[in-house]
Amino acid sequence: MSNPTRSASTDELEAVFQRELVTDRWAAAETAFALASRHRDLTDWSASREWVQQCLRLLEGFPAEAEEQVATRRTSVGGVQLPNYLHAGVVQARFGDLG
């Protein structure tokens, strides 16, 4: 997926996530957020919940005391807009009961 603003399928995003999980865990957390959003938009609540939980698990491994520690590196992933900051509070606010 060379164009980060193009709408990617969930299968494409999952393949990206698997690569990032090994090479860049922060990018993987951003992609997990995008997958949770994409599945929510498709009304696949179960899959969205799984990706929310995966995102939260990944975020547990990062410090979150300062803004620069939680600032997203990308504006979007696979056509899904990312928030400016990514931490558990943002995920809970965006996904509510799915978290």
C-alpha atoms as one frame of an Amber mdcrd trajectory, in Angstrom:
protein
   0.000   0.000   0.000   2.158   2.817  -1.261  -0.439   5.615  -1.063  -1.438
   6.185   2.601  -4.493   8.273   1.656  -6.026   5.693  -0.723  -8.868   3.680
   0.773  -7.397   0.278   1.482  -9.373  -2.877   2.077  -9.356  -4.445   5.514
  -7.285  -7.312   4.075  -4.673  -4.848   2.808  -4.601  -3.051   6.145  -4.220
  -6.341   8.015  -1.229  -7.272   5.822   0.336  -3.865   6.558  -0.362  -4.359
  10.270   1.430  -7.729  10.285   4.543  -6.199   8.687   4.502  -3.209  11.032
   4.045  -5.381  14.102   7.537  -6.754  13.494   9.230  -3.553  12.358   7.441
  -0.576  13.969   5.017  -1.151  16.832   3.853   2.494  16.891   2.893   2.290
  13.209   1.131  -0.996  14.010  -0.908   0.779  16.710  -1.891   3.459  14.181
  -2.896   0.772  11.684  -4.869  -1.113  14.348  -6.762   2.137  15.013  -7.459
   2.447  11.274  -8.667  -1.162  11.143 -10.973  -0.591  14.104 -12.392   2.468
  12.339 -12.803   0.720   8.999 -14.574  -2.284  10.559 -16.829   0.059  12.568
 -17.745   1.884   9.355 -18.608  -1.501   7.818 -20.746  -2.238  10.935 -18.607
  -5.265  11.726 -18.741  -4.644  15.469 -16.936  -7.821  16.485 -13.940  -7.140
  14.239 -13.897  -3.481  15.251 -13.823  -4.484  18.925 -10.899  -6.855  18.274
  -8.888  -4.096  16.575  -9.708  -1.600  19.318  -8.372  -4.074  21.868  -5.281
  -4.752  19.746  -4.629  -1.014  19.486  -4.992  -0.592  23.246  -2.612  -3.506
  23.920   0.009  -1.961  21.665  -0.392   1.478  23.219   0.257   0.035  26.691
   3.892  -0.385  25.686   4.472   3.307  25.011   4.928   6.247  27.392   2.095
   8.770  27.329   3.178  11.572  29.658   3.817  14.217  27.005   2.102  15.243
  23.769   5.115  14.398  21.634   5.005  10.830  22.964   1.440  10.285  21.747
   1.484  12.339  18.537   0.619  10.279  15.486   3.259  10.144  12.780   0.799
   9.888   9.896  -2.367  11.822   9.115  -4.118   8.783   7.667  -3.671   5.074
   7.117  -5.312   3.430   4.131  -7.706   6.347   3.757  -8.700   6.421   7.448
  -7.991   9.758   9.127  -5.973   9.382  12.308  -6.381  11.628  15.338  -3.531
  14.035  16.089  -2.779  12.096  19.266  -3.155   8.392  19.941  -3.506   7.087
  23.477  -5.995   4.980  25.425  -8.210   7.975  26.225  -8.580   8.893  22.560
  -9.341   5.286  21.615 -11.971   5.019  24.352 -13.532   8.324  23.301 -13.715
   7.288  19.638 -14.969   3.750  20.149 -16.848   3.871  23.458 -18.350   0.475
  24.253 -16.176  -1.252  21.662 -13.117  -0.624  23.836
